[in-house]
Amino acid sequence: MPASNGKRRFLAVCYIVEGVLFFAYSLWRLVINPLQFYRAPPALESAAKIFILLMLIAGIFFISRALILLKGAIKPSKSDLIKSILSIFL
C-alpha cells in the first residue's frame, strides 16, 4: 500500500469524525435543544447562533471532503492535515 493511500484514508477518517461531531452538535444546539440566553444582549445571542451555523456548515464540508478523498478525486496535502488538526478545537 503506497504511503499516499494510508495518508488519504487517515485524513478521510479524521474528516468524517470531525464532520459528524460538528454536524451532530450544531444540529443538537439549533433544533433539538436550542441555545437559550438569559438577559444576554441580542448581538451576543446572534453571534452564538451564527457560530453554531458555521459549525453546521463545517460539518457538512468535512463529510463531503472525506467522501471526495475516499473516491480519490483529490490528493491530500499537508495543509489539509493541519486544517483538520487545528479545527478539532472548535
CSV table of N, CA and C in Angstrom, one decimal:
chain,number,residue,atom,x,y,z
A,1,MET,N,0.9,-1.2,0.0
A,1,MET,CA,0.0,0.0,0.0
A,1,MET,C,0.9,1.2,0.0
A,2,PRO,N,0.8,2.1,-1.0
A,2,PRO,CA,1.6,3.3,-1.0
A,2,PRO,C,1.2,4.2,0.2
A,3,ALA,N,2.2,5.1,0.5
A,3,ALA,CA,2.0,6.0,1.6
A,3,ALA,C,0.9,7.0,1.4
A,4,SER,N,0.6,7.3,0.2
A,4,SER,CA,-0.5,8.3,-0.1
A,4,SER,C,-1.8,7.7,0.2
A,5,ASN,N,-2.0,6.4,0.0
A,5,ASN,CA,-3.3,5.8,0.3
A,5,ASN,C,-3.5,5.7,1.8
A,6,GLY,N,-2.5,5.4,2.6
A,6,GLY,CA,-2.6,5.5,4.0
A,6,GLY,C,-2.9,6.9,4.5
A,7,LYS,N,-2.2,7.8,3.9
A,7,LYS,CA,-2.4,9.2,4.3
A,7,LYS,C,-3.8,9.7,4.0
A,8,ARG,N,-4.3,9.3,2.8
A,8,ARG,CA,-5.7,9.6,2.3
A,8,ARG,C,-6.7,9.0,3.3
A,9,ARG,N,-6.6,7.8,3.6
A,9,ARG,CA,-7.5,7.1,4.5
A,9,ARG,C,-7.5,7.7,5.9
A,10,PHE,N,-6.3,8.0,6.4
A,10,PHE,CA,-6.2,8.6,7.7
A,10,PHE,C,-6.9,10.0,7.8
A,11,LEU,N,-6.7,10.8,6.8
A,11,LEU,CA,-7.3,12.1,6.7
A,11,LEU,C,-8.8,12.0,6.5
A,12,ALA,N,-9.2,11.0,5.7
A,12,ALA,CA,-10.7,10.9,5.5
A,12,ALA,C,-11.3,10.5,6.8
A,13,VAL,N,-10.7,9.6,7.6
A,13,VAL,CA,-11.3,9.2,8.9
A,13,VAL,C,-11.4,10.4,9.8
A,14,CYS,N,-10.3,11.3,9.8
A,14,CYS,CA,-10.3,12.5,10.6
A,14,CYS,C,-11.4,13.4,10.2
A,15,TYR,N,-11.6,13.6,8.9
A,15,TYR,CA,-12.6,14.4,8.4
A,15,TYR,C,-14.0,13.9,8.7
A,16,ILE,N,-14.2,12.6,8.6
A,16,ILE,CA,-15.5,12.1,8.9
A,16,ILE,C,-15.9,12.2,10.4
A,17,VAL,N,-14.9,12.0,11.3
A,17,VAL,CA,-15.1,12.1,12.7
A,17,VAL,C,-15.5,13.6,13.0
A,18,GLU,N,-14.7,14.5,12.5
A,18,GLU,CA,-14.9,15.9,12.8
A,18,GLU,C,-16.2,16.4,12.2
A,19,GLY,N,-16.5,15.9,11.0
A,19,GLY,CA,-17.8,16.3,10.4
A,19,GLY,C,-19.0,15.9,11.1
A,20,VAL,N,-19.0,14.6,11.5
A,20,VAL,CA,-20.1,14.1,12.3
A,20,VAL,C,-20.3,14.8,13.6
A,21,LEU,N,-19.2,15.0,14.3
A,21,LEU,CA,-19.2,15.7,15.6
A,21,LEU,C,-19.7,17.1,15.4
A,22,PHE,N,-19.2,17.9,14.5
A,22,PHE,CA,-19.7,19.2,14.2
A,22,PHE,C,-21.1,19.3,13.8
A,23,PHE,N,-21.5,18.4,12.9
A,23,PHE,CA,-22.9,18.4,12.4
A,23,PHE,C,-23.9,18.0,13.6
A,24,ALA,N,-23.5,17.0,14.3
A,24,ALA,CA,-24.4,16.5,15.4
A,24,ALA,C,-24.6,17.6,16.5
A,25,TYR,N,-23.4,18.2,16.9
A,25,TYR,CA,-23.5,19.2,18.0
A,25,TYR,C,-24.3,20.4,17.5
A,26,SER,N,-24.1,20.9,16.3
A,26,SER,CA,-24.8,22.0,15.8
A,26,SER,C,-26.3,21.7,15.6
A,27,LEU,N,-26.6,20.6,15.1
A,27,LEU,CA,-28.0,20.2,15.0
A,27,LEU,C,-28.7,20.1,16.4
A,28,TRP,N,-27.9,19.6,17.3
A,28,TRP,CA,-28.5,19.5,18.7
A,28,TRP,C,-28.8,20.9,19.2
A,29,ARG,N,-27.8,21.8,19.0
A,29,ARG,CA,-28.0,23.2,19.6
A,29,ARG,C,-28.9,24.1,18.8
A,30,LEU,N,-29.2,23.7,17.6
A,30,LEU,CA,-30.1,24.6,16.8
A,30,LEU,C,-31.5,24.1,16.7
A,31,VAL,N,-31.7,22.7,16.8
A,31,VAL,CA,-33.0,22.2,16.6
A,31,VAL,C,-33.5,21.4,17.8
A,32,ILE,N,-32.8,20.5,18.3
A,32,ILE,CA,-33.3,19.6,19.3
A,32,ILE,C,-33.3,20.3,20.7
A,33,ASN,N,-32.2,20.9,21.1
A,33,ASN,CA,-32.2,21.6,22.4
A,33,ASN,C,-31.5,22.9,22.1
A,34,PRO,N,-32.3,23.9,21.6
A,34,PRO,CA,-31.7,25.2,21.2
A,34,PRO,C,-31.1,26.0,22.4
A,35,LEU,N,-30.1,26.7,22.0
A,35,LEU,CA,-29.4,27.6,23.0
A,35,LEU,C,-30.4,28.6,23.5
A,36,GLN,N,-30.4,28.8,24.8
A,36,GLN,CA,-31.2,29.8,25.5
A,36,GLN,C,-30.3,30.8,26.3
A,37,PHE,N,-30.6,32.0,26.1
A,37,PHE,CA,-29.8,33.0,26.8
A,37,PHE,C,-30.7,33.8,27.8
A,38,TYR,N,-30.2,34.1,28.9
A,38,TYR,CA,-31.0,34.8,29.9
A,38,TYR,C,-30.3,36.2,30.1
A,39,ARG,N,-31.0,37.2,29.7
A,39,ARG,CA,-30.5,38.6,29.9
A,39,ARG,C,-29.2,38.8,29.1
A,40,ALA,N,-29.1,38.3,28.0
A,40,ALA,CA,-27.9,38.5,27.1
A,40,ALA,C,-28.2,39.5,26.1
A,41,PRO,N,-27.3,40.3,25.7
A,41,PRO,CA,-27.5,41.3,24.6
A,41,PRO,C,-27.8,40.5,23.3
A,42,PRO,N,-28.7,41.1,22.5
A,42,PRO,CA,-29.1,40.5,21.2
A,42,PRO,C,-27.9,40.2,20.3
A,43,ALA,N,-26.9,41.0,20.3
A,43,ALA,CA,-25.7,40.8,19.5
A,43,ALA,C,-25.0,39.5,19.9
A,44,LEU,N,-24.9,39.3,21.2
A,44,LEU,CA,-24.2,38.1,21.7
A,44,LEU,C,-25.0,36.8,21.3
A,45,GLU,N,-26.3,36.9,21.4
A,45,GLU,CA,-27.2,35.8,21.0
A,45,GLU,C,-27.0,35.5,19.5
A,46,SER,N,-27.0,36.6,18.7
A,46,SER,CA,-26.9,36.4,17.3
A,46,SER,C,-25.5,35.8,16.9
A,47,ALA,N,-24.5,36.3,17.6
A,47,ALA,CA,-23.1,35.8,17.3
A,47,ALA,C,-23.0,34.3,17.7
A,48,ALA,N,-23.7,33.9,18.7
A,48,ALA,CA,-23.6,32.5,19.1
A,48,ALA,C,-24.3,31.6,18.1
A,49,LYS,N,-25.5,32.1,17.6
A,49,LYS,CA,-26.2,31.3,16.6
A,49,LYS,C,-25.5,31.3,15.3
A,50,ILE,N,-24.8,32.4,14.9
A,50,ILE,CA,-24.0,32.4,13.7
A,50,ILE,C,-22.9,31.4,13.8
A,51,PHE,N,-22.2,31.3,15.0
A,51,PHE,CA,-21.1,30.4,15.2
A,51,PHE,C,-21.6,28.9,15.1
A,52,ILE,N,-22.8,28.6,15.6
A,52,ILE,CA,-23.3,27.3,15.5
A,52,ILE,C,-23.7,26.9,14.1
A,53,LEU,N,-24.2,27.9,13.3
A,53,LEU,CA,-24.5,27.7,11.9
A,53,LEU,C,-23.2,27.4,11.1
A,54,LEU,N,-22.1,28.2,11.5
A,54,LEU,CA,-20.8,27.9,10.8
A,54,LEU,C,-20.3,26.5,11.2
A,55,MET,N,-20.6,26.0,12.4
A,55,MET,CA,-20.2,24.7,12.7
A,55,MET,C,-21.0,23.7,11.9
A,56,LEU,N,-22.2,23.9,11.6
A,56,LEU,CA,-23.1,23.1,10.8
A,56,LEU,C,-22.5,23.0,9.4
A,57,ILE,N,-22.1,24.1,8.9
A,57,ILE,CA,-21.6,24.2,7.5
A,57,ILE,C,-20.2,23.5,7.5
A,58,ALA,N,-19.4,23.7,8.5
A,58,ALA,CA,-18.1,23.0,8.6
A,58,ALA,C,-18.3,21.5,8.7
A,59,GLY,N,-19.3,21.0,9.4
A,59,GLY,CA,-19.6,19.6,9.4
A,59,GLY,C,-19.9,19.0,8.1
A,60,ILE,N,-20.8,19.7,7.4
A,60,ILE,CA,-21.1,19.3,6.0
A,60,ILE,C,-19.9,19.3,5.1
A,61,PHE,N,-19.1,20.3,5.2
A,61,PHE,CA,-17.9,20.4,4.4
A,61,PHE,C,-16.9,19.3,4.7
A,62,PHE,N,-16.7,19.0,6.0
A,62,PHE,CA,-15.8,17.9,6.3
A,62,PHE,C,-16.3,16.5,5.8
A,63,ILE,N,-17.6,16.3,6.0
A,63,ILE,CA,-18.1,15.0,5.5
A,63,ILE,C,-18.0,14.9,4.0
A,64,SER,N,-18.3,15.9,3.3
A,64,SER,CA,-18.2,15.9,1.8
A,64,SER,C,-16.7,15.8,1.4
A,65,ARG,N,-15.9,16.5,2.1
A,65,ARG,CA,-14.4,16.4,1.7
A,65,ARG,C,-13.9,15.0,1.9
A,66,ALA,N,-14.4,14.3,3.0
A,66,ALA,CA,-13.9,13.0,3.3
A,66,ALA,C,-14.4,12.0,2.1
A,67,LEU,N,-15.6,12.2,1.7
A,67,LEU,CA,-16.1,11.3,0.6
A,67,LEU,C,-15.3,11.6,-0.7
A,68,ILE,N,-15.0,12.8,-0.9
A,68,ILE,CA,-14.1,13.1,-2.1
A,68,ILE,C,-12.8,12.5,-2.0
A,69,LEU,N,-12.2,12.6,-0.8
A,69,LEU,CA,-10.9,12.0,-0.6
A,69,LEU,C,-10.9,10.4,-0.8
A,70,LEU,N,-12.0,9.8,-0.2
A,70,LEU,CA,-12.0,8.4,-0.4
A,70,LEU,C,-12.2,7.9,-1.8
A,71,LYS,N,-12.9,8.7,-2.6
A,71,LYS,CA,-13.0,8.4,-4.0
A,71,LYS,C,-11.7,8.6,-4.8
A,72,GLY,N,-10.8,9.3,-4.2
A,72,GLY,CA,-9.5,9.6,-4.9
A,72,GLY,C,-9.5,10.7,-5.9
A,73,ALA,N,-10.5,11.6,-5.8
A,73,ALA,CA,-10.6,12.7,-6.7
A,73,ALA,C,-9.6,13.8,-6.5
A,74,ILE,N,-9.2,13.9,-5.2
A,74,ILE,CA,-8.2,14.9,-4.9
A,74,ILE,C,-7.1,14.2,-4.1
A,75,LYS,N,-5.9,14.7,-4.1
A,75,LYS,CA,-4.8,14.2,-3.3
A,75,LYS,C,-4.7,15.0,-2.0
A,76,PRO,N,-4.4,14.3,-0.9
A,76,PRO,CA,-4.3,15.1,0.4
A,76,PRO,C,-3.0,15.8,0.4
A,77,SER,N,-3.0,17.0,1.1
A,77,SER,CA,-1.8,17.8,1.2
A,77,SER,C,-1.5,17.9,2.7
A,78,LYS,N,-0.4,18.5,3.0
A,78,LYS,CA,0.0,18.7,4.4
A,78,LYS,C,-0.9,19.7,5.0
A,79,SER,N,-1.3,20.7,4.2
A,79,SER,CA,-2.2,21.8,4.8
A,79,SER,C,-3.6,21.2,5.1
A,80,ASP,N,-4.1,20.1,4.4
A,80,ASP,CA,-5.3,19.5,4.8
A,80,ASP,C,-5.2,18.9,6.2
A,81,LEU,N,-4.1,18.2,6.4
A,81,LEU,CA,-3.9,17.6,7.8
A,81,LEU,C,-3.9,18.7,8.8
A,82,ILE,N,-3.2,19.8,8.6
A,82,ILE,CA,-3.1,20.9,9.5
A,82,ILE,C,-4.4,21.5,9.8
A,83,LYS,N,-5.2,21.7,8.8
A,83,LYS,CA,-6.6,22.2,8.9
A,83,LYS,C,-7.4,21.3,9.8
A,84,SER,N,-7.3,20.0,9.5
A,84,SER,CA,-8.1,19.1,10.3
A,84,SER,C,-7.7,19.1,11.8
A,85,ILE,N,-6.4,19.1,12.1
A,85,ILE,CA,-6.0,19.1,13.4
A,85,ILE,C,-6.4,20.4,14.2
A,86,LEU,N,-6.2,21.5,13.5
A,86,LEU,CA,-6.5,22.8,14.2
A,86,LEU,C,-8.0,23.0,14.3
A,87,SER,N,-8.8,22.5,13.5
A,87,SER,CA,-10.3,22.7,13.6
A,87,SER,C,-10.9,21.8,14.7
A,88,ILE,N,-10.2,20.8,15.2
A,88,ILE,CA,-10.7,20.0,16.2
A,88,ILE,C,-11.2,20.8,17.5
A,89,PHE,N,-10.5,21.9,17.7
A,89,PHE,CA,-10.7,22.7,18.9
A,89,PHE,C,-11.9,23.6,18.8
A,90,LEU,N,-12.6,23.6,17.7
A,90,LEU,CA,-13.8,24.4,17.5
A,90,LEU,C,-14.9,23.8,18.4
